[in-house]
Each structure stands twice: as structure tokens, then as C-alpha cells.
JSON list of C-alpha atoms in Angstrom, two decimals:
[
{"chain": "A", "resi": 1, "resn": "UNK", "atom": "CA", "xyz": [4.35, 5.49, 28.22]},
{"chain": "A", "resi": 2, "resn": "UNK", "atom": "CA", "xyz": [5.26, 3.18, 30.41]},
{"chain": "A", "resi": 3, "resn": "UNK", "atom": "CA", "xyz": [7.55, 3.32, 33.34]},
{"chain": "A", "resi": 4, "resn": "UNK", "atom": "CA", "xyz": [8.87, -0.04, 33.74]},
{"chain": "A", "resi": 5, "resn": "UNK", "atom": "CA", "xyz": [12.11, -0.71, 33.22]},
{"chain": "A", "resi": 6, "resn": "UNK", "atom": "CA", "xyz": [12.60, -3.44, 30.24]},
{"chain": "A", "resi": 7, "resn": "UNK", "atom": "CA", "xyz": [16.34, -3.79, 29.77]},
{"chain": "A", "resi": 8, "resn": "UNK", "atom": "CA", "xyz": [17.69, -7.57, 31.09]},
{"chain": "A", "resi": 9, "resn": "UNK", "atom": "CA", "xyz": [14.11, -8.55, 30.86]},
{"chain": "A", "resi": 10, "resn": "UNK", "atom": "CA", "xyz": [12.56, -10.37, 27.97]},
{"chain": "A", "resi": 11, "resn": "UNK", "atom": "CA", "xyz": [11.45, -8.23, 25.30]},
{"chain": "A", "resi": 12, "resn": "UNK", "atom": "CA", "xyz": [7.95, -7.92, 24.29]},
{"chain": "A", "resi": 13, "resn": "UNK", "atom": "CA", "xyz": [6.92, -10.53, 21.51]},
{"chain": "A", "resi": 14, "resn": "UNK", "atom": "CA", "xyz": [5.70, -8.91, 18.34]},
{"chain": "A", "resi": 15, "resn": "UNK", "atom": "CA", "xyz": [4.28, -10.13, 14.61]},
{"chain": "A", "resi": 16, "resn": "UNK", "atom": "CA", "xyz": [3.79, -7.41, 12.52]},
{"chain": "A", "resi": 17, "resn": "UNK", "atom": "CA", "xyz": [2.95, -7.16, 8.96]},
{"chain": "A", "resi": 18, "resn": "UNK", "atom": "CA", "xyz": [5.55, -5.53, 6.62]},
{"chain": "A", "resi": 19, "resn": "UNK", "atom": "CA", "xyz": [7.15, -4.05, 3.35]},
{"chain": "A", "resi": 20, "resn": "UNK", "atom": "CA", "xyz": [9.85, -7.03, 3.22]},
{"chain": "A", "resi": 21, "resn": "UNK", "atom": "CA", "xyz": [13.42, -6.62, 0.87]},
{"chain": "A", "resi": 22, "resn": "UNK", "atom": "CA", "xyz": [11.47, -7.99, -1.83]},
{"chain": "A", "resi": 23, "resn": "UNK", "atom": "CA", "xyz": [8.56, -5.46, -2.32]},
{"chain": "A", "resi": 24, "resn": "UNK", "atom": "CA", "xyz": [6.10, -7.48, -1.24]},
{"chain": "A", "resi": 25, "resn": "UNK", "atom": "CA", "xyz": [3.99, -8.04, 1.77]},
{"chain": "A", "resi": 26, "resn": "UNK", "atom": "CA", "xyz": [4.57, -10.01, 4.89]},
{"chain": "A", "resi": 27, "resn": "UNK", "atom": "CA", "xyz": [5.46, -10.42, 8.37]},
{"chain": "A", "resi": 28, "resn": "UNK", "atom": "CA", "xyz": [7.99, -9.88, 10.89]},
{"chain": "A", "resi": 29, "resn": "UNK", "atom": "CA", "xyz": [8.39, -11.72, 14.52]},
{"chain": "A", "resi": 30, "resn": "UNK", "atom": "CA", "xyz": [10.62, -11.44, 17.31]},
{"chain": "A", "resi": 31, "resn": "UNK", "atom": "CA", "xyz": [10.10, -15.21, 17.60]},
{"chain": "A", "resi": 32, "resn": "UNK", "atom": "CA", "xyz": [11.09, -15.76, 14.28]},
{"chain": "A", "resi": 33, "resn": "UNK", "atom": "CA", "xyz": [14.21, -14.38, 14.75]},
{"chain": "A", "resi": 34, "resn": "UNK", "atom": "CA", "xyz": [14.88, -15.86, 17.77]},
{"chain": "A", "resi": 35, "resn": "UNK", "atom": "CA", "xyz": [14.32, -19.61, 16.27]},
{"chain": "A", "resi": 36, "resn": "UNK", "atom": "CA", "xyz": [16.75, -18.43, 13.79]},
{"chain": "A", "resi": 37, "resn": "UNK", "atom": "CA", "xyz": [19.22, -17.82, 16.44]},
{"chain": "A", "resi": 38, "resn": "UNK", "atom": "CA", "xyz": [19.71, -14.30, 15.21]},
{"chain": "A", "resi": 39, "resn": "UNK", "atom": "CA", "xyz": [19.78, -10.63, 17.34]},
{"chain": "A", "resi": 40, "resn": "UNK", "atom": "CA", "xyz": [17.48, -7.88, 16.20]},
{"chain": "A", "resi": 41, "resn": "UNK", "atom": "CA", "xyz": [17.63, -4.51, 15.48]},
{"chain": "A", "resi": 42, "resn": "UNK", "atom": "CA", "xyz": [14.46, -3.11, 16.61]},
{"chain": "A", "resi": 43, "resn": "UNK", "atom": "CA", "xyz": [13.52, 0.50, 15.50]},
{"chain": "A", "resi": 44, "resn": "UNK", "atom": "CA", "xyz": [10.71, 2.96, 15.23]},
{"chain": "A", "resi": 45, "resn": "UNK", "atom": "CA", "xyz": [10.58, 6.53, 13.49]},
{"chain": "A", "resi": 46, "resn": "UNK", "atom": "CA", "xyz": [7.71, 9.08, 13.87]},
{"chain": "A", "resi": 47, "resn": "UNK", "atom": "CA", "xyz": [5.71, 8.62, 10.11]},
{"chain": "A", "resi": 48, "resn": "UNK", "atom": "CA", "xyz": [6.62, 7.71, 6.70]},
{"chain": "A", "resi": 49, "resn": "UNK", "atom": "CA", "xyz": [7.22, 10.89, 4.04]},
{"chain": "A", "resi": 50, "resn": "UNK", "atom": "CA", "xyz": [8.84, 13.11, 6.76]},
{"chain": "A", "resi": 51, "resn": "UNK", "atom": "CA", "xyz": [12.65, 14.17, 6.94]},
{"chain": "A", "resi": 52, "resn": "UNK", "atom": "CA", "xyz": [14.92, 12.97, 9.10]},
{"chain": "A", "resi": 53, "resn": "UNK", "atom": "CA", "xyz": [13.53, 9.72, 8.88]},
{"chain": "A", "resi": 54, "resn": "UNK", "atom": "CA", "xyz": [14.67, 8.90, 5.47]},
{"chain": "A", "resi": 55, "resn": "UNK", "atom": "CA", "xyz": [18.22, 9.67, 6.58]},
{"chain": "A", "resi": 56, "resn": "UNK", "atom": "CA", "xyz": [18.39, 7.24, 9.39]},
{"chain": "A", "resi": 57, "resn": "UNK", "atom": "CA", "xyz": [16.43, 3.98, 7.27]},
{"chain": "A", "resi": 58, "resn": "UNK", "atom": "CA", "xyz": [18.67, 4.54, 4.32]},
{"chain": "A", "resi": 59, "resn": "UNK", "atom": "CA", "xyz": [21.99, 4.69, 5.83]},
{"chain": "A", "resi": 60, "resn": "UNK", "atom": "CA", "xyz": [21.18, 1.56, 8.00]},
{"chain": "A", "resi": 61, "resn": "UNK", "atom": "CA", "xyz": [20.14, -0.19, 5.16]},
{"chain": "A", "resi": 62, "resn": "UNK", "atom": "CA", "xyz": [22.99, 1.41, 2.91]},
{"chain": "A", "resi": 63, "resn": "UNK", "atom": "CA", "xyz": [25.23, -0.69, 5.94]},
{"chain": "A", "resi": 64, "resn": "UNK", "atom": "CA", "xyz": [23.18, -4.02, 6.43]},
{"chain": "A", "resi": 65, "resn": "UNK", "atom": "CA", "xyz": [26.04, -6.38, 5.03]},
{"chain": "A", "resi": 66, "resn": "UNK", "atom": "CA", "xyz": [27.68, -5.62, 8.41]},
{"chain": "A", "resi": 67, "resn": "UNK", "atom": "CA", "xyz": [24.66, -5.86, 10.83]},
{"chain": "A", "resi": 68, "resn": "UNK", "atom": "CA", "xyz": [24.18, -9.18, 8.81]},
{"chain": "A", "resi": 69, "resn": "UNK", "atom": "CA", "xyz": [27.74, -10.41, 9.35]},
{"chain": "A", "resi": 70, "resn": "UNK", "atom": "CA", "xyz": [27.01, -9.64, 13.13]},
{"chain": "A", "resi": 71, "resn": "UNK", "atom": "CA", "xyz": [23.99, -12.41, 12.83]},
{"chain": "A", "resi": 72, "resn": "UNK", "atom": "CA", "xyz": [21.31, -9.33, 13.40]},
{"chain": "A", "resi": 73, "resn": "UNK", "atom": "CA", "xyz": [18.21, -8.51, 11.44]},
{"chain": "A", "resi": 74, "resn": "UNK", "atom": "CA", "xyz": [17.10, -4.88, 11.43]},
{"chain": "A", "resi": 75, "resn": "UNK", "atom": "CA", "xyz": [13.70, -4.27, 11.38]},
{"chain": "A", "resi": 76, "resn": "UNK", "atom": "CA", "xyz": [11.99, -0.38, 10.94]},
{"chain": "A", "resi": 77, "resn": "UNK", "atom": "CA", "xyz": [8.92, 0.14, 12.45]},
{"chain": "A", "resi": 78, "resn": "UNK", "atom": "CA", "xyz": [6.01, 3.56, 12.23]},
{"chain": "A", "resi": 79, "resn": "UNK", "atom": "CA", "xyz": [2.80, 3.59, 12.59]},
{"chain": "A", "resi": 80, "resn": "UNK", "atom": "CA", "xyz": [2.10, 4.01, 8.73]},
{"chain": "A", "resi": 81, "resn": "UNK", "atom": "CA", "xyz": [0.52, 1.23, 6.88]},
{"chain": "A", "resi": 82, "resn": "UNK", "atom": "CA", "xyz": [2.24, -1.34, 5.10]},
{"chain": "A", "resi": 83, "resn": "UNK", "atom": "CA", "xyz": [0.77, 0.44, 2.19]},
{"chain": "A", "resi": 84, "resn": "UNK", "atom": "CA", "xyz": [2.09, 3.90, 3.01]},
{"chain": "A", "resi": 85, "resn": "UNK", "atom": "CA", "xyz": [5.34, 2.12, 3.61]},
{"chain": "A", "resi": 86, "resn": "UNK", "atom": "CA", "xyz": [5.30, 0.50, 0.01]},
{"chain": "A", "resi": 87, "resn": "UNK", "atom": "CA", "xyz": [4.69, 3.99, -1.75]},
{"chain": "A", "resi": 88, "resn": "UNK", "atom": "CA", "xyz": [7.58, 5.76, 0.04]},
{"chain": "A", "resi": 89, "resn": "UNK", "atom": "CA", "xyz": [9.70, 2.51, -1.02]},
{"chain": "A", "resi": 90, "resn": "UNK", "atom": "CA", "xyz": [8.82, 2.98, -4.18]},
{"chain": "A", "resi": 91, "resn": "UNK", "atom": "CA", "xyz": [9.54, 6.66, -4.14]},
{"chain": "A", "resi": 92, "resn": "UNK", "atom": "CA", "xyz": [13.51, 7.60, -5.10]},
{"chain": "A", "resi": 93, "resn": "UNK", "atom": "CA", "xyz": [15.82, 8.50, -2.76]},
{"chain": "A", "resi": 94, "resn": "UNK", "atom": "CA", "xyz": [16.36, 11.84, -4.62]},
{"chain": "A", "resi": 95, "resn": "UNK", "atom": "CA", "xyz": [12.69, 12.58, -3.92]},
{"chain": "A", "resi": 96, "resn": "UNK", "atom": "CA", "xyz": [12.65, 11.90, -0.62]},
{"chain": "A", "resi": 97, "resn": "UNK", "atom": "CA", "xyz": [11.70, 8.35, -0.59]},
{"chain": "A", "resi": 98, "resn": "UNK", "atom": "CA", "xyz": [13.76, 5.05, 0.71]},
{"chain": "A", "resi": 99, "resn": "UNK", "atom": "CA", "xyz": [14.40, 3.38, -2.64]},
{"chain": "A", "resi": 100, "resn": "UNK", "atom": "CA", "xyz": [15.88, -0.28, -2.31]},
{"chain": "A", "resi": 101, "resn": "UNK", "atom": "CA", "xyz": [15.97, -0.97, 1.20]},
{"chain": "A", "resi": 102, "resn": "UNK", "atom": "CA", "xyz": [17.84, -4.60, 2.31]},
{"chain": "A", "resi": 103, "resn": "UNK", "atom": "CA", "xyz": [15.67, -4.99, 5.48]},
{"chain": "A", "resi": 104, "resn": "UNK", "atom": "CA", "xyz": [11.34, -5.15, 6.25]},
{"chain": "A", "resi": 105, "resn": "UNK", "atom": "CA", "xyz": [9.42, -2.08, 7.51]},
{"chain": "A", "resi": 106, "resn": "UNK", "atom": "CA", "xyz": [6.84, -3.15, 9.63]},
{"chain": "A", "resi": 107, "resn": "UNK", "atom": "CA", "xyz": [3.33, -1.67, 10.63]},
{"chain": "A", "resi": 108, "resn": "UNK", "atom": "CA", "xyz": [2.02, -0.82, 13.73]},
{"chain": "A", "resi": 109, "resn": "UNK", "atom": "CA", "xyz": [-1.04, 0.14, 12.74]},
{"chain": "A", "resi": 110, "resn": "UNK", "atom": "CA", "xyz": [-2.57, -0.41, 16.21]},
{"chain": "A", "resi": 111, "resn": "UNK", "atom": "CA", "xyz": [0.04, 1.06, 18.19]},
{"chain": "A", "resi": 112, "resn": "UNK", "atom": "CA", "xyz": [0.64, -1.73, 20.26]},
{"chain": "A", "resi": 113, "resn": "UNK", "atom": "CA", "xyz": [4.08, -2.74, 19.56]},
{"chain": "A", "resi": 114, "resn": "UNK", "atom": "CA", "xyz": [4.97, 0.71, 20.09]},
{"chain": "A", "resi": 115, "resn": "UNK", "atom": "CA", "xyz": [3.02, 1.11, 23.04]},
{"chain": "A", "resi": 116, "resn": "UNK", "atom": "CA", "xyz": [4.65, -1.74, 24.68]},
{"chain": "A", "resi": 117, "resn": "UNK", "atom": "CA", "xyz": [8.07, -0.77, 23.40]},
{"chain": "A", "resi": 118, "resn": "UNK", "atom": "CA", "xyz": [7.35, 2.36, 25.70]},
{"chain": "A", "resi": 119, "resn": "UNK", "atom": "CA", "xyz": [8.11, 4.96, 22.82]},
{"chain": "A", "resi": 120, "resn": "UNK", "atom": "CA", "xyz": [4.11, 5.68, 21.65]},
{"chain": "A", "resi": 121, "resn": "UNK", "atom": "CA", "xyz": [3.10, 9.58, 21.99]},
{"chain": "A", "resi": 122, "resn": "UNK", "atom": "CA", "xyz": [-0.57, 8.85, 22.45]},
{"chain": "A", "resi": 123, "resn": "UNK", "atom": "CA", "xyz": [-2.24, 12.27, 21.45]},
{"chain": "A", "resi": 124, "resn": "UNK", "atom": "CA", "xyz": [-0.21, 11.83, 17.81]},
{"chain": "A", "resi": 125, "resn": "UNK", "atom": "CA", "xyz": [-0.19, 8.06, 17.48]},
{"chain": "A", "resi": 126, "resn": "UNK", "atom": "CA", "xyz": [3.31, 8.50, 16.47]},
{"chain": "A", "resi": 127, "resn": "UNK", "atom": "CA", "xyz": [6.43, 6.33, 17.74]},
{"chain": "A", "resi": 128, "resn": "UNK", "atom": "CA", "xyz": [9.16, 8.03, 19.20]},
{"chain": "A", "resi": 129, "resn": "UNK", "atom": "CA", "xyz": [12.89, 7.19, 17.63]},
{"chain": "A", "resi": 130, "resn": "UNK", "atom": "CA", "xyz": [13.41, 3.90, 20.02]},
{"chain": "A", "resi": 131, "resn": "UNK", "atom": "CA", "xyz": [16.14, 1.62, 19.46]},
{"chain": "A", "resi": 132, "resn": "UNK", "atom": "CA", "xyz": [16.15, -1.87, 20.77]},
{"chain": "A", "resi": 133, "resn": "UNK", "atom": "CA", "xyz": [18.46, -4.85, 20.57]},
{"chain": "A", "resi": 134, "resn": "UNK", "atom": "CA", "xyz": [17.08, -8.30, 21.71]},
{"chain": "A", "resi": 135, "resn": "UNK", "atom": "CA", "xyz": [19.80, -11.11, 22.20]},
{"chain": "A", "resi": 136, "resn": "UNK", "atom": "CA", "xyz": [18.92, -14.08, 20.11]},
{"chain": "A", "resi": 137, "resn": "UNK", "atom": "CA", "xyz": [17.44, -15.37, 23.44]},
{"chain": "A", "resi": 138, "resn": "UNK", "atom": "CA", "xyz": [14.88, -12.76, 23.63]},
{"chain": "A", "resi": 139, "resn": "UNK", "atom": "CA", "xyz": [16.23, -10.45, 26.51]},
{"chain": "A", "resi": 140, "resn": "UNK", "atom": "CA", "xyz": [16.28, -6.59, 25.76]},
{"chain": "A", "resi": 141, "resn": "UNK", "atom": "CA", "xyz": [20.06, -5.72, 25.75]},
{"chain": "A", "resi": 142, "resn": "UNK", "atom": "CA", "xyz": [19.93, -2.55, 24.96]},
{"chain": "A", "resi": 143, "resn": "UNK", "atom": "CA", "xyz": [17.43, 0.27, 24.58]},
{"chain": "A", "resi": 144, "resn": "UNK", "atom": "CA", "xyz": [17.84, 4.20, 23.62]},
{"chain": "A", "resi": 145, "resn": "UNK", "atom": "CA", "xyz": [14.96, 6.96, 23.02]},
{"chain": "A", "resi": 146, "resn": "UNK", "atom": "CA", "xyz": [15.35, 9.84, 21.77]},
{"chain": "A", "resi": 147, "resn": "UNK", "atom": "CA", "xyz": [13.70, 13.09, 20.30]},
{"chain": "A", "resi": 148, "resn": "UNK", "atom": "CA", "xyz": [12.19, 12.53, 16.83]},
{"chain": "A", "resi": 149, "resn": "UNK", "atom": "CA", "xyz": [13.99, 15.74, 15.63]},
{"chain": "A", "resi": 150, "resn": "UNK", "atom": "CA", "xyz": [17.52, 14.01, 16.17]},
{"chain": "A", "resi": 151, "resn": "UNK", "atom": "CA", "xyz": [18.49, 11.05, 14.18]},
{"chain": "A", "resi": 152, "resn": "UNK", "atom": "CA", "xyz": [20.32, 7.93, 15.07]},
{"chain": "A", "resi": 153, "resn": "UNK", "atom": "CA", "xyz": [24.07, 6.84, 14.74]},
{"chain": "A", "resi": 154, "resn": "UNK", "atom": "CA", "xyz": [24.97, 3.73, 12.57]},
{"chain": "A", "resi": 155, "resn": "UNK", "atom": "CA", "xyz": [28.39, 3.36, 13.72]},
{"chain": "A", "resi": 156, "resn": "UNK", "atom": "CA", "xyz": [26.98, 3.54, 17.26]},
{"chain": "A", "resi": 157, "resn": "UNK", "atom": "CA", "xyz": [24.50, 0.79, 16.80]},
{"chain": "A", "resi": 158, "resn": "UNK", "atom": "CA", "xyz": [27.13, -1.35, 15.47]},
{"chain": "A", "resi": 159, "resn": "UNK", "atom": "CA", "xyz": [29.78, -0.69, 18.24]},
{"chain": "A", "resi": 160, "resn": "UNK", "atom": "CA", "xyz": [26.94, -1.76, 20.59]},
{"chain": "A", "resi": 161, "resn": "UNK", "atom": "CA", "xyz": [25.41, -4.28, 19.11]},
{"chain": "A", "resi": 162, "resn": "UNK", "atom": "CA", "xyz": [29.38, -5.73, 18.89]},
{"chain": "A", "resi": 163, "resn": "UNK", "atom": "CA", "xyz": [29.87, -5.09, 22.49]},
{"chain": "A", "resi": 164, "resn": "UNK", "atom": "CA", "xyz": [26.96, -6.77, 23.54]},
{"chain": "A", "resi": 165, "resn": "UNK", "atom": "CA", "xyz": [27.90, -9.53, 21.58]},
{"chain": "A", "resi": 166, "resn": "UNK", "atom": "CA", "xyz": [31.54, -9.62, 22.87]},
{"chain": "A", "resi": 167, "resn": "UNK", "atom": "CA", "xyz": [29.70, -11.07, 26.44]},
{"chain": "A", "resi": 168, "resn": "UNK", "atom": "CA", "xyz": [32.30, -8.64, 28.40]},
{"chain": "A", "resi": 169, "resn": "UNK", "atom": "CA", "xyz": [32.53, -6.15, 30.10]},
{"chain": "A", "resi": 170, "resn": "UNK", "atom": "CA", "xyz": [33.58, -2.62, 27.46]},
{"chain": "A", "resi": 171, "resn": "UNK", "atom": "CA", "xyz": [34.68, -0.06, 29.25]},
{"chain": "A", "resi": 172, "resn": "UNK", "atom": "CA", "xyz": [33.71, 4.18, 27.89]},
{"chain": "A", "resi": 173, "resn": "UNK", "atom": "CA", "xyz": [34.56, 4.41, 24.46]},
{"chain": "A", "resi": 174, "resn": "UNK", "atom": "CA", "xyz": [35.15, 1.01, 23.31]},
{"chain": "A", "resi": 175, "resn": "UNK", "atom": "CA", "xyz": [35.65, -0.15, 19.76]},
{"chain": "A", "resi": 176, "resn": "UNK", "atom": "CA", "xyz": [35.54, -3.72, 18.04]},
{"chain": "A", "resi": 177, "resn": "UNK", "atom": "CA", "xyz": [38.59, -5.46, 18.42]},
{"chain": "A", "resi": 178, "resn": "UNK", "atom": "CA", "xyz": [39.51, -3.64, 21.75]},
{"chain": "A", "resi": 179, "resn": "UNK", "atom": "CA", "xyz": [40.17, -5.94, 24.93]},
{"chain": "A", "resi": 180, "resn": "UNK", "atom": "CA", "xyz": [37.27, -6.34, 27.29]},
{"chain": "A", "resi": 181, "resn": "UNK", "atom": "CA", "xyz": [37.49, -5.54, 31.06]},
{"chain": "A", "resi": 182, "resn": "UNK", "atom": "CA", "xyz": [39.28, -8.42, 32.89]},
{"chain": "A", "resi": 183, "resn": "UNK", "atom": "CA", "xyz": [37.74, -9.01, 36.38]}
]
């Protein structure tokens, strides 16, 4: 893992090939993104078929309209095949799969995305639960890692991810359509 500090640094590139919206196969790149002036919502989960992961993919997606009214694209990313990530899209949310989901799941089949992202466990060639948001202008703005037995916050992603985009300064506990700091 490494040690160096990424935040308000530019974020690693990455293309990676993914399950898109649509079923079918394709990529994903930061610098696509970025030429489409949009922030992203960079996240990795442990492995495909598991359970809290299901939780945290469907209830972002369940909530895209509003990451997508913030200009962002959310993309998920394991370690799984795009393959592996196909079946469990195909599998029912009432059987533990994903269902519909309104945003790509990428593969990082060779563990470098994840490795640079800093959130690889080597021995298991699993990704920790990293989340990342890169400014349309490619510079890390945020980043949060956490155990893989704890899942992630929705409504915190999007307070964030509004903050950021507010350009102020958002004091402890600020919401959307709070003042900023004045200086």
C-alpha cells in the first residue's frame, strides 16, 4: 500500500474495462470523464457475490439521478472480471445480486488501479472499500478507506461531493444550501 499522500495531487489515470448501464461490455477512463468536464465517483469493494457489497452498489445506484444532477459519474470497481460482474448483474436483487444498476462496474483484473489507488490487500488481491472524488480537472479531492466489513454512506458522499463543489470553505457538519465560511 502505498504511503504517499494523493489528495490535492492529480489522481492516477485509469481505463478499465466494464459492465456499462446497458449490459454490455466496455470501458471506463478518468480521462474520459475529465474531457467531459464531469467529477467522478471513484469506488472499490472487496469481490463480487459477497454481502455488504451489494448494499452499498445498489443504494448508490438506487440515487444516481442526484450524483448526475451534481455533473459526477460513479464508477464501482473489484477485482472480479467483467464477466463475474455481468453474472451478479444479472442476478436479482432478492438473491443477492445488483439487478439494474444506472452506472459501469469496472475490472481490475490486474490490480493496478487498485494498487495505485493505495487500497489493494496484496496477499488477497482484494480492494479495500476506497472512495475517491476527482474534480473534473483531475485532482483527487477527496479520499476515504475503510474496513471492508463497514459499508459506505450515500448521503455522505453527496454532502461532500456538494461541498467540494461549492469551492468554499464548509465548516463540521455542513449541509447543501448552508453558507460557506467567509474569510
Amino acid at each position: 500500500m502505498s504511503d504517499k499522500r494523493m489528495v490535492a495531487k492529480q489522481a492516477p489515470r485509469f481505463e478499465m474495462d466494464a459492465v456499462l448501464p446497458n449490459k454490455e461490455f466496455g470501458k471506463v477512463s478518468l480521462e474520459e470523464n475529465m474531457s467531459n468536464d464531469k467529477w467522478t465517483v471513484l469506488f472499490f469493494y472487496p469481490m463480487d457475490f459477497t454481502y455488504v457489497c451489494p448494499t452499498e452498489i445498489t443504494s448508490l445506484s438506487d440515487r444516481y439521478d442526484e450524483f448526475e444532477d451534481l455533473d459526477a459519474e460513479v464508477i464501482g470497481v473489484s477485482t472480479d472480471t467483467i464477466h463475474t460482474h455481468k453474472a451478479w448483474i444479472n442476478t436479482s436483487r432478492d438473491e443477492n445480486g445488483l439487478g439494474e444498476l444506472a452506472y459501469p462496474l469496472a475490472a481490475d483484473t490486474n490490480h493496478s488501479v487498485s494498487r495505485e489507488y493505495g487500497v489493494l490487500i496484496e496477499d488477497e488481491g482484494i480492494a479495500l472499500r476506497g472512495l475517491f472524488i476527482i474534480s473534473p480537472e483531475g485532482e483527487l479531492m477527496y479520499s476515504v478507506v475503510n474496513h471492508n466489513n463497514i459499508g459506505r454512506d450515500v448521503d455522505e458522499t453527496l454532502r461532500v461531493l456538494q461541498a467540494l463543489q461549492t469551492g468554499g470553505l464548509c465548516p463540521a457538519n455542513w449541509k447543501p444550501g448552508q453558507d460557506t465560511l467567509h474569510v
